[in-house]
Structure formats: structure tokens, C-alpha cells
mmCIF file of C-alpha atoms in Angstrom:
data_model
loop_
_atom_site.group_PDB
_atom_site.id
_atom_site.type_symbol
_atom_site.label_atom_id
_atom_site.label_comp_id
_atom_site.label_asym_id
_atom_site.label_seq_id
_atom_site.Cartn_x
_atom_site.Cartn_y
_atom_site.Cartn_z
ATOM 1 C CA MET A 1 50.366 -114.934 -16.553
ATOM 2 C CA SER A 2 49.966 -111.371 -15.270
ATOM 3 C CA VAL A 3 52.753 -108.877 -15.911
ATOM 4 C CA ILE A 4 51.963 -107.166 -12.595
ATOM 5 C CA SER A 5 50.613 -109.044 -9.589
ATOM 6 C CA VAL A 6 49.867 -107.329 -6.284
ATOM 7 C CA GLN A 7 48.583 -109.399 -3.387
ATOM 8 C CA ASN A 8 47.522 -107.837 -0.080
ATOM 9 C CA LEU A 9 50.034 -105.013 -0.365
ATOM 10 C CA VAL A 10 50.585 -103.048 2.848
ATOM 11 C CA LYS A 11 52.991 -100.140 3.297
ATOM 12 C CA ASN A 12 53.277 -98.488 6.714
ATOM 13 C CA TYR A 13 55.367 -95.554 7.904
ATOM 14 C CA LYS A 14 56.486 -94.511 11.356
ATOM 15 C CA ALA A 15 55.841 -90.796 11.835
ATOM 16 C CA TYR A 16 57.169 -88.683 14.686
ATOM 17 C CA LYS A 17 54.376 -87.153 16.768
ATOM 18 C CA LYS A 18 55.537 -83.970 18.462
ATOM 19 C CA GLU A 19 53.756 -82.553 21.482
ATOM 20 C CA PRO A 20 52.893 -78.839 21.152
ATOM 21 C CA GLY A 21 54.666 -75.984 22.891
ATOM 22 C CA PHE A 22 58.083 -75.381 24.419
ATOM 23 C CA PHE A 23 57.839 -78.207 26.935
ATOM 24 C CA GLY A 24 56.853 -80.569 24.152
ATOM 25 C CA ALA A 25 59.998 -79.592 22.248
ATOM 26 C CA VAL A 26 62.179 -80.133 25.340
ATOM 27 C CA LYS A 27 60.535 -83.493 26.064
ATOM 28 C CA SER A 28 61.224 -84.649 22.523
ATOM 29 C CA LEU A 29 64.939 -84.337 23.218
ATOM 30 C CA TYR A 30 64.687 -87.230 25.679
ATOM 31 C CA SER A 31 61.840 -89.337 24.336
ATOM 32 C CA ARG A 32 59.829 -89.368 21.156
ATOM 33 C CA ASN A 33 56.397 -90.725 20.390
ATOM 34 C CA TYR A 34 55.731 -92.299 17.043
ATOM 35 C CA GLU A 35 52.526 -93.266 15.294
ATOM 36 C CA LEU A 36 52.043 -95.837 12.563
ATOM 37 C CA ILE A 37 50.598 -94.442 9.328
ATOM 38 C CA SER A 38 49.194 -96.818 6.740
ATOM 39 C CA ALA A 39 49.858 -95.446 3.236
ATOM 40 C CA VAL A 40 48.615 -98.611 1.487
ATOM 41 C CA SER A 41 46.334 -101.117 3.172
ATOM 42 C CA ASP A 42 45.654 -104.620 1.799
ATOM 43 C CA VAL A 43 45.562 -103.696 -1.901
ATOM 44 C CA SER A 44 45.378 -106.492 -4.491
ATOM 45 C CA PHE A 45 45.131 -106.420 -8.296
ATOM 46 C CA GLU A 46 46.450 -108.098 -11.463
ATOM 47 C CA ILE A 47 47.443 -106.374 -14.713
ATOM 48 C CA GLU A 48 47.959 -108.194 -18.008
ATOM 49 C CA GLU A 49 50.531 -107.405 -20.692
ATOM 50 C CA GLY A 50 49.584 -104.471 -22.911
ATOM 51 C CA GLU A 51 46.960 -103.024 -20.550
ATOM 52 C CA LEU A 52 46.788 -99.261 -20.020
ATOM 53 C CA VAL A 53 45.299 -98.813 -16.568
ATOM 54 C CA GLY A 54 44.264 -95.616 -14.789
ATOM 55 C CA PHE A 55 45.270 -95.546 -11.117
ATOM 56 C CA ILE A 56 43.294 -92.773 -9.490
ATOM 57 C CA GLY A 57 42.484 -91.350 -6.097
ATOM 58 C CA PRO A 58 42.659 -88.079 -4.117
ATOM 59 C CA ASN A 59 45.849 -86.630 -2.650
ATOM 60 C CA GLY A 60 47.287 -88.975 -0.044
ATOM 61 C CA ALA A 61 45.353 -91.972 -1.366
ATOM 62 C CA GLY A 62 48.478 -94.110 -1.746
ATOM 63 C CA LYS A 63 48.913 -93.984 -5.532
ATOM 64 C CA THR A 64 52.543 -92.868 -5.642
ATOM 65 C CA THR A 65 53.459 -95.156 -2.743
ATOM 66 C CA THR A 66 52.030 -98.110 -4.660
ATOM 67 C CA LEU A 67 53.957 -97.192 -7.820
ATOM 68 C CA LYS A 68 57.154 -96.900 -5.784
ATOM 69 C CA CYS A 69 56.564 -100.389 -4.402
ATOM 70 C CA LEU A 70 55.955 -101.707 -7.914
ATOM 71 C CA SER A 71 59.146 -100.088 -9.238
ATOM 72 C CA GLY A 72 61.228 -101.232 -6.282
ATOM 73 C CA LEU A 73 61.873 -97.836 -4.705
ATOM 74 C CA LEU A 74 60.018 -98.895 -1.545
ATOM 75 C CA TYR A 75 59.916 -102.186 0.313
ATOM 76 C CA PRO A 76 56.398 -103.396 1.224
ATOM 77 C CA SER A 77 55.577 -103.776 4.903
ATOM 78 C CA ARG A 78 53.500 -106.838 4.057
ATOM 79 C CA GLY A 79 52.077 -108.579 1.025
ATOM 80 C CA LYS A 80 53.565 -109.728 -2.234
ATOM 81 C CA VAL A 81 54.451 -107.752 -5.352
ATOM 82 C CA ASN A 82 55.593 -109.324 -8.602
ATOM 83 C CA VAL A 83 56.447 -107.401 -11.777
ATOM 84 C CA LEU A 84 57.612 -109.267 -14.886
ATOM 85 C CA GLY A 85 58.415 -112.246 -12.683
ATOM 86 C CA PHE A 86 60.726 -110.218 -10.410
ATOM 87 C CA ASP A 87 60.565 -109.006 -6.821
ATOM 88 C CA PRO A 88 60.883 -105.252 -7.503
ATOM 89 C CA TRP A 89 62.623 -104.368 -4.236
ATOM 90 C CA LYS A 90 65.622 -106.542 -5.205
ATOM 91 C CA ARG A 91 66.314 -104.014 -8.014
ATOM 92 C CA GLU A 92 67.943 -106.576 -10.309
ATOM 93 C CA ASP A 93 69.481 -105.249 -13.533
ATOM 94 C CA LYS A 94 67.280 -107.495 -15.691
ATOM 95 C CA PHE A 95 64.234 -106.006 -13.991
ATOM 96 C CA LEU A 96 65.330 -102.362 -14.106
ATOM 97 C CA LYS A 97 66.086 -102.582 -17.832
ATOM 98 C CA GLN A 98 62.468 -103.549 -18.537
ATOM 99 C CA ILE A 99 60.643 -100.854 -16.566
ATOM 100 C CA SER A 100 60.517 -97.087 -16.374
ATOM 101 C CA LEU A 101 59.021 -94.655 -13.866
ATOM 102 C CA ILE A 102 58.111 -91.110 -14.855
ATOM 103 C CA MET A 103 57.084 -88.702 -12.120
ATOM 104 C CA GLY A 104 55.721 -85.379 -13.350
ATOM 105 C CA GLN A 105 57.354 -83.426 -10.527
ATOM 106 C CA LYS A 106 60.757 -85.155 -10.687
ATOM 107 C CA ASN A 107 63.469 -84.570 -13.264
ATOM 108 C CA GLN A 108 65.930 -87.118 -14.607
ATOM 109 C CA LEU A 109 67.511 -84.863 -17.231
ATOM 110 C CA TRP A 110 70.722 -83.025 -16.387
ATOM 111 C CA TRP A 111 69.657 -79.413 -15.850
ATOM 112 C CA ASP A 112 72.695 -77.676 -17.351
ATOM 113 C CA LEU A 113 73.192 -80.088 -20.251
ATOM 114 C CA PRO A 114 71.157 -80.510 -23.454
ATOM 115 C CA PRO A 115 68.739 -83.481 -23.538
ATOM 116 C CA ILE A 116 70.880 -85.396 -26.026
ATOM 117 C CA GLU A 117 73.586 -85.787 -23.353
ATOM 118 C CA SER A 118 71.125 -87.432 -20.973
ATOM 119 C CA PHE A 119 69.881 -89.651 -23.793
ATOM 120 C CA LEU A 120 73.442 -90.804 -24.550
ATOM 121 C CA LEU A 121 74.018 -91.518 -20.863
ATOM 122 C CA ASN A 122 70.852 -93.640 -20.740
ATOM 123 C CA LYS A 123 72.006 -95.444 -23.869
ATOM 124 C CA GLU A 124 75.095 -96.613 -21.998
ATOM 125 C CA ILE A 125 73.239 -97.380 -18.765
ATOM 126 C CA TYR A 126 70.698 -99.590 -20.519
ATOM 127 C CA GLY A 127 73.148 -101.028 -23.026
ATOM 128 C CA ILE A 128 71.123 -99.933 -26.057
ATOM 129 C CA PRO A 129 72.794 -100.878 -29.359
ATOM 130 C CA ASP A 130 73.842 -97.916 -31.545
ATOM 131 C CA LYS A 131 71.464 -98.749 -34.378
ATOM 132 C CA GLN A 132 68.468 -99.210 -32.070
ATOM 133 C CA PHE A 133 69.309 -95.991 -30.205
ATOM 134 C CA LYS A 134 69.491 -93.897 -33.375
ATOM 135 C CA GLU A 135 66.305 -95.356 -34.841
ATOM 136 C CA THR A 136 64.328 -95.005 -31.603
ATOM 137 C CA LEU A 137 65.567 -91.463 -30.946
ATOM 138 C CA LEU A 138 64.681 -90.426 -34.490
ATOM 139 C CA GLN A 139 61.164 -91.865 -34.215
ATOM 140 C CA LEU A 140 60.496 -90.355 -30.799
ATOM 141 C CA SER A 141 61.954 -86.961 -31.746
ATOM 142 C CA GLU A 142 59.756 -86.720 -34.834
ATOM 143 C CA LEU A 143 56.689 -87.973 -33.002
ATOM 144 C CA LEU A 144 57.100 -85.497 -30.138
ATOM 145 C CA ASP A 145 58.470 -82.688 -32.319
ATOM 146 C CA ILE A 146 61.639 -82.087 -30.302
ATOM 147 C CA GLU A 147 64.292 -82.267 -33.049
ATOM 148 C CA ASP A 148 65.057 -78.553 -32.592
ATOM 149 C CA VAL A 149 65.663 -78.747 -28.827
ATOM 150 C CA LEU A 150 67.903 -81.820 -28.523
ATOM 151 C CA ASN A 151 70.997 -79.614 -28.219
ATOM 152 C CA VAL A 152 69.482 -76.865 -26.067
ATOM 153 C CA GLN A 153 70.214 -76.757 -22.352
ATOM 154 C CA VAL A 154 67.389 -78.330 -20.357
ATOM 155 C CA ARG A 155 67.032 -75.268 -18.121
ATOM 156 C CA LYS A 156 66.232 -73.183 -21.214
ATOM 157 C CA LEU A 157 63.367 -75.429 -22.343
ATOM 158 C CA SER A 158 59.700 -74.781 -21.683
ATOM 159 C CA LEU A 159 57.845 -77.102 -19.321
ATOM 160 C CA GLY A 160 56.162 -78.850 -22.237
ATOM 161 C CA GLN A 161 59.437 -79.374 -24.100
ATOM 162 C CA ARG A 162 61.074 -80.646 -20.932
ATOM 163 C CA MET A 163 58.301 -83.167 -20.261
ATOM 164 C CA LYS A 164 58.588 -84.475 -23.818
ATOM 165 C CA CYS A 165 62.304 -84.985 -23.332
ATOM 166 C CA GLU A 166 61.675 -86.654 -19.960
ATOM 167 C CA LEU A 167 59.414 -89.126 -21.748
ATOM 168 C CA VAL A 168 62.038 -89.848 -24.393
ATOM 169 C CA ALA A 169 64.714 -90.433 -21.745
ATOM 170 C CA ALA A 170 62.408 -92.848 -19.923
ATOM 171 C CA ILE A 171 61.414 -94.976 -22.916
ATOM 172 C CA LEU A 172 64.522 -95.048 -25.115
ATOM 173 C CA HIS A 173 65.072 -98.637 -23.982
ATOM 174 C CA ASN A 174 61.484 -99.631 -24.907
ATOM 175 C CA PRO A 175 60.393 -100.693 -21.402
ATOM 176 C CA ARG A 176 57.848 -103.485 -21.095
ATOM 177 C CA VAL A 177 56.281 -101.743 -18.094
ATOM 178 C CA LEU A 178 55.819 -97.986 -17.828
ATOM 179 C CA PHE A 179 54.744 -96.256 -14.620
ATOM 180 C CA LEU A 180 53.437 -92.722 -15.234
ATOM 181 C CA ASP A 181 52.841 -90.605 -12.127
ATOM 182 C CA GLU A 182 51.127 -87.326 -13.089
ATOM 183 C CA PRO A 183 52.924 -87.001 -16.456
ATOM 184 C CA THR A 184 50.816 -84.042 -17.629
ATOM 185 C CA ILE A 185 50.838 -82.014 -14.408
ATOM 186 C CA GLY A 186 51.320 -78.288 -15.037
ATOM 187 C CA LEU A 187 50.965 -78.554 -18.810
ATOM 188 C CA ASP A 188 48.466 -76.598 -20.894
ATOM 189 C CA VAL A 189 45.550 -78.410 -22.513
ATOM 190 C CA VAL A 190 47.215 -78.606 -25.936
ATOM 191 C CA MET A 191 50.380 -80.159 -24.509
ATOM 192 C CA GLN A 192 48.299 -82.532 -22.370
ATOM 193 C CA LYS A 193 46.560 -83.792 -25.502
ATOM 194 C CA ASN A 194 49.867 -84.205 -27.339
ATOM 195 C CA LEU A 195 51.309 -86.304 -24.525
ATOM 196 C CA ARG A 196 48.138 -88.387 -24.285
ATOM 197 C CA ASP A 197 48.329 -89.112 -28.002
ATOM 198 C CA PHE A 198 51.940 -90.147 -27.614
ATOM 199 C CA ILE A 199 51.262 -92.434 -24.644
ATOM 200 C CA ARG A 200 48.422 -94.104 -26.553
ATOM 201 C CA GLU A 201 50.614 -94.650 -29.615
ATOM 202 C CA PHE A 202 53.520 -95.982 -27.550
ATOM 203 C CA ASN A 203 51.247 -98.419 -25.740
ATOM 204 C CA GLY A 204 49.770 -99.656 -29.025
ATOM 205 C CA LYS A 205 53.048 -99.898 -30.938
ATOM 206 C CA TYR A 206 55.121 -101.702 -28.298
ATOM 207 C CA ASN A 207 52.306 -103.469 -26.399
ATOM 208 C CA SER A 208 53.826 -102.088 -23.208
ATOM 209 C CA THR A 209 51.954 -102.293 -19.929
ATOM 210 C CA VAL A 210 51.177 -98.811 -18.601
ATOM 211 C CA ILE A 211 49.905 -97.634 -15.217
ATOM 212 C CA LEU A 212 48.852 -93.989 -15.229
ATOM 213 C CA THR A 213 48.058 -91.785 -12.247
ATOM 214 C CA SER A 214 46.601 -88.360 -12.918
ATOM 215 C CA HIS A 215 44.485 -85.682 -11.297
ATOM 216 C CA TYR A 216 43.257 -84.743 -14.768
ATOM 217 C CA MET A 217 40.316 -87.037 -15.436
ATOM 218 C CA GLU A 218 40.569 -86.205 -19.126
ATOM 219 C CA ASP A 219 43.856 -88.165 -19.173
ATOM 220 C CA VAL A 220 42.114 -91.203 -17.744
ATOM 221 C CA LYS A 221 39.007 -90.852 -19.931
ATOM 222 C CA GLN A 222 41.015 -90.611 -23.142
ATOM 223 C CA LEU A 223 43.547 -93.355 -22.396
ATOM 224 C CA CYS A 224 42.180 -95.959 -20.013
ATOM 225 C CA LYS A 225 39.394 -98.496 -20.340
ATOM 226 C CA ARG A 226 40.165 -99.934 -16.916
ATOM 227 C CA VAL A 227 40.633 -97.947 -13.726
ATOM 228 C CA ILE A 228 41.730 -98.805 -10.222
ATOM 229 C CA ILE A 229 40.486 -96.411 -7.547
ATOM 230 C CA ILE A 230 42.055 -96.197 -4.107
ATOM 231 C CA ASP A 231 41.446 -93.877 -1.168
ATOM 232 C CA HIS A 232 43.241 -93.774 2.172
ATOM 233 C CA GLY A 233 45.299 -96.711 0.937
ATOM 234 C CA LYS A 234 42.316 -98.986 0.328
ATOM 235 C CA LEU A 235 40.972 -100.336 -2.946
ATOM 236 C CA LEU A 236 37.544 -98.920 -3.767
ATOM 237 C CA PHE A 237 37.027 -100.054 -7.360
ATOM 238 C CA ASP A 238 38.739 -102.103 -10.051
ATOM 239 C CA GLY A 239 37.045 -102.428 -13.418
ATOM 240 C CA ASN A 240 36.022 -100.705 -16.638
ATOM 241 C CA LEU A 241 35.676 -96.951 -16.522
ATOM 242 C CA SER A 242 32.189 -97.236 -18.017
ATOM 243 C CA ASP A 243 31.146 -99.502 -15.142
ATOM 244 C CA ILE A 244 31.895 -96.766 -12.617
ATOM 245 C CA ILE A 245 29.076 -94.701 -14.054
ATOM 246 C CA LYS A 246 26.691 -97.656 -13.975
ATOM 247 C CA LYS A 247 27.648 -98.503 -10.389
ATOM 248 C CA TYR A 248 27.928 -95.077 -8.790
ATOM 249 C CA ALA A 249 25.950 -92.660 -10.983
ATOM 250 C CA THR A 250 22.299 -93.114 -10.101
ATOM 251 C CA LYS A 251 21.188 -90.079 -12.132
ATOM 252 C CA LYS A 252 21.123 -89.014 -15.747
ATOM 253 C CA PHE A 253 20.691 -85.476 -17.032
ATOM 254 C CA ILE A 254 18.011 -84.429 -19.507
ATOM 255 C CA LYS A 255 18.943 -81.281 -21.370
ATOM 256 C CA VAL A 256 15.960 -79.593 -23.008
ATOM 257 C CA LEU A 257 15.783 -76.651 -25.406
ATOM 258 C CA PHE A 258 12.237 -75.276 -25.591
ATOM 259 C CA GLU A 259 10.750 -73.367 -28.511
ATOM 260 C CA LYS A 260 8.937 -71.113 -26.011
ATOM 261 C CA ASP A 261 9.817 -70.023 -22.474
ATOM 262 C CA VAL A 262 8.679 -72.416 -19.755
ATOM 263 C CA GLU A 263 8.232 -71.534 -16.078
ATOM 264 C CA ARG A 264 10.446 -73.219 -13.522
ATOM 265 C CA LYS A 265 7.557 -74.809 -11.627
ATOM 266 C CA GLU A 266 6.445 -76.578 -14.814
ATOM 267 C CA ILE A 267 9.827 -78.281 -15.082
ATOM 268 C CA GLU A 268 10.331 -79.122 -11.399
ATOM 269 C CA LYS A 269 7.680 -81.850 -11.501
ATOM 270 C CA PHE A 270 9.867 -83.903 -13.870
ATOM 271 C CA GLY A 271 12.995 -83.998 -11.713
ATOM 272 C CA LYS A 272 15.587 -82.002 -9.821
ATOM 273 C CA ILE A 273 16.603 -78.893 -11.725
ATOM 274 C CA HIS A 274 20.333 -78.823 -12.347
ATOM 275 C CA ALA A 275 20.319 -75.630 -14.441
ATOM 276 C CA TYR A 276 17.439 -73.361 -15.433
ATOM 277 C CA LYS A 277 16.749 -70.770 -18.096
ATOM 278 C CA PRO A 278 13.230 -70.083 -19.398
ATOM 279 C CA ALA A 279 14.085 -71.540 -22.804
ATOM 280 C CA GLU A 280 16.712 -74.102 -21.748
ATOM 281 C CA SER A 281 16.931 -76.365 -18.720
ATOM 282 C CA ILE A 282 18.796 -79.386 -17.394
ATOM 283 C CA ILE A 283 17.123 -81.765 -14.952
ATOM 284 C CA ALA A 284 18.483 -84.761 -13.058
ATOM 285 C CA VAL A 285 16.376 -87.928 -12.993
ATOM 286 C CA ASN A 286 16.875 -91.541 -11.955
ATOM 287 C CA ARG A 287 18.774 -93.481 -14.625
ATOM 288 C CA GLU A 288 15.957 -95.933 -15.257
ATOM 289 C CA ASP A 289 13.373 -93.140 -15.522
ATOM 290 C CA ALA A 290 15.235 -91.017 -18.080
ATOM 291 C CA PRO A 291 13.577 -92.420 -21.259
ATOM 292 C CA SER A 292 10.028 -92.165 -19.875
ATOM 293 C CA VAL A 293 10.585 -88.668 -18.475
ATOM 294 C CA ALA A 294 11.975 -87.467 -21.800
ATOM 295 C CA ALA A 295 9.004 -88.969 -23.621
ATOM 296 C CA GLU A 296 6.537 -87.268 -21.258
ATOM 297 C CA MET A 297 8.251 -83.900 -21.717
ATOM 298 C CA LEU A 298 7.962 -84.285 -25.478
ATOM 299 C CA LYS A 299 4.225 -84.755 -25.033
ATOM 300 C CA GLN A 300 3.690 -81.741 -22.803
ATOM 301 C CA PHE A 301 5.997 -79.137 -24.345
ATOM 302 C CA VAL A 302 6.985 -77.887 -27.763
ATOM 303 C CA ILE A 303 10.650 -78.845 -27.775
ATOM 304 C CA GLU A 304 13.341 -77.803 -30.216
ATOM 305 C CA ASP A 305 15.954 -80.269 -28.936
ATOM 306 C CA ILE A 306 16.328 -82.816 -26.124
ATOM 307 C CA ASN A 307 19.300 -84.939 -25.001
ATOM 308 C CA ILE A 308 19.827 -87.548 -22.314
ATOM 309 C CA GLU A 309 23.370 -87.249 -20.983
ATOM 310 C CA GLU A 310 25.609 -89.128 -18.585
ATOM 311 C CA PRO A 311 27.077 -87.158 -15.657
ATOM 312 C CA ASP A 312 30.658 -85.941 -15.961
ATOM 313 C CA ILE A 313 33.114 -88.621 -14.906
ATOM 314 C CA GLU A 314 34.790 -86.073 -12.592
ATOM 315 C CA ASP A 315 31.523 -85.702 -10.656
ATOM 316 C CA VAL A 316 31.065 -89.471 -10.475
ATOM 317 C CA ILE A 317 34.576 -90.018 -9.110
ATOM 318 C CA ARG A 318 34.043 -87.240 -6.583
ATOM 319 C CA ASP A 319 30.883 -88.990 -5.403
ATOM 320 C CA VAL A 320 32.801 -92.254 -5.070
ATOM 321 C CA PHE A 321 35.181 -90.607 -2.598
ATOM 322 C CA THR A 322 32.572 -88.628 -0.665
ATOM 323 C CA ASN A 323 29.943 -91.369 -0.396
ATOM 324 C CA LYS A 324 32.121 -94.466 0.031
#
């Protein structure tokens, strides 16, 4: 049985449409026109226990709206959502004690209090036994290296320290389902890697089900085998990350380092030049032609090194959105 089941999810909003100018403002006092905006349109997917799934799409794609429906913060306009056997929108205590939602731009820690005070409050809210609380807090504090900041006011912490503490507050009760909405936003590359390592370890240790949204494709590449792509509220792809490249990337890149300078026109006949220097070039060729083109180049030129490379996943995803 799936831990998360989404069937034909639809979420619509009514948005006020104001007419321009002074007369439009006056008219709105007496009558208002509304338009129906579809944030999520007929989205369906299933997620099994222990999966770590990337949920990606451009701004306004419907990612956060979907997570809010899954966590019970929003009521679906149509369709059916089931998480851990519960209807999320009912917000039952048994359900809420088994999930957690972390939004990178939202804080749950008390700003003027040290993190430990928020942790103790969550302990009482979730009914965590004393022994379990102390053991879990010790493990998480050591793993995230926050022992020295537990008693420092939240407003005095750096962004990275604050995000670590936000994570601890969200998972002290060992949730079975974890929704992560842009958890690494605004962090430097070192802190991003540290949080990715932690998320991976948490998922493996507790077999928790994790849905991750992120604009940083490195987060998705490092953590998720499976990705769900949506745009304008509609499902575009659901499958292994590696399959996206096979399905949408029609080109491979051949990177060649020549022992002697080679003129541009000599390289152009092998494929489209992606980058050119007399002694080093990158050309794009059809995926199926890459081995034969590389072999032919080895015959015609004196080559110091040659590599056949996949396109960057960021470029592939961008093509998915622009060429859908």
C-alpha cells in the first residue's frame, strides 16, 4: 500500500480581477469580477514508504500548493488525497504526529528564544517521551553540529545555523512523512551539501518517506532517484531521474583535447560546436551517433583526450519546460 496516494488532484483559486484606472477602482466598490485560477490540475501519483522523491517545476508550477494539500493546509477543489491512510485536510492528531512540513522561507522557531525552548515546546506538542527526546536531540545536534547554539537566541544565529535548527524542530518526533519545500534556499554551497547529507542519512536511518522541492538541481541530483515534474499545475513526468535524460536529451557532448591546434571548420563537420578553442572543443551530436563520431575523430586527428558526456540535468529540465 502506498504511503502517499494522489488521484486527479485539482486545486483552484478565485482571484479578483481589477479593471485599470480610476473608474475601474470606483466600479470595484459596487461589483467585482473574479477569475478562476488553476494551481493544480488533475495531478496523480503514488509514493511508497521510504522513497525520497524530487518534486520539481518552475515558479508557479503548483509544487507548494500540492505539498500544502498533502499536509492538510489546503483543501482540494477536486480529487482524492490520502497520506498514511488519512485524509490530510481533516488534520487529525494521529496524522499530524506522523508528518512534518519544512518550508525554507517560513520559520517555526521562536525568534527571541533559543532553539532549545522551541524543541521543548515541540516535545510537549508531540508527546515525545523524555528518554526519546534526549536521545534524538543528542544525535541530531551532533550530526548537524549545533551543540554550541542550542541556547543562543534564534535571531542571533546565521541562516545556516537557523535552518539546521528548523530541521531538528521538524523531525524530533521522527515523522514517517517529511515534506521539504526549498530547504536549502539561500544557503551557501557548503551548507547545502551538509543539509543534503543529513536528509539522506535521515531517510536511510528511519526509512521515512520524503518529498523534496528545490530550485537547486544539485539537491535533486544528489538525493533523488525518482522525480515528479509539474508545470502550470500539470504533471509532465514521473519516473527515474536518469530516464529524463534518455527521454528528453537527444544530444550528447563530445569533449576533445587535441595535441595540435585544429581549425573550426574541420570540427564543424562532426556536429554542432558547443564550445571552441583551437586545441580544445566540445561538439553536440545525436545520442546514437556519439560513439561513431568519437571513433571517426580519433581516426582523423591526433587526440590527447576525448570524452563523451551527458548534458547537464539543469539544461535537460529547462528543455522539458520550454519544449513541452
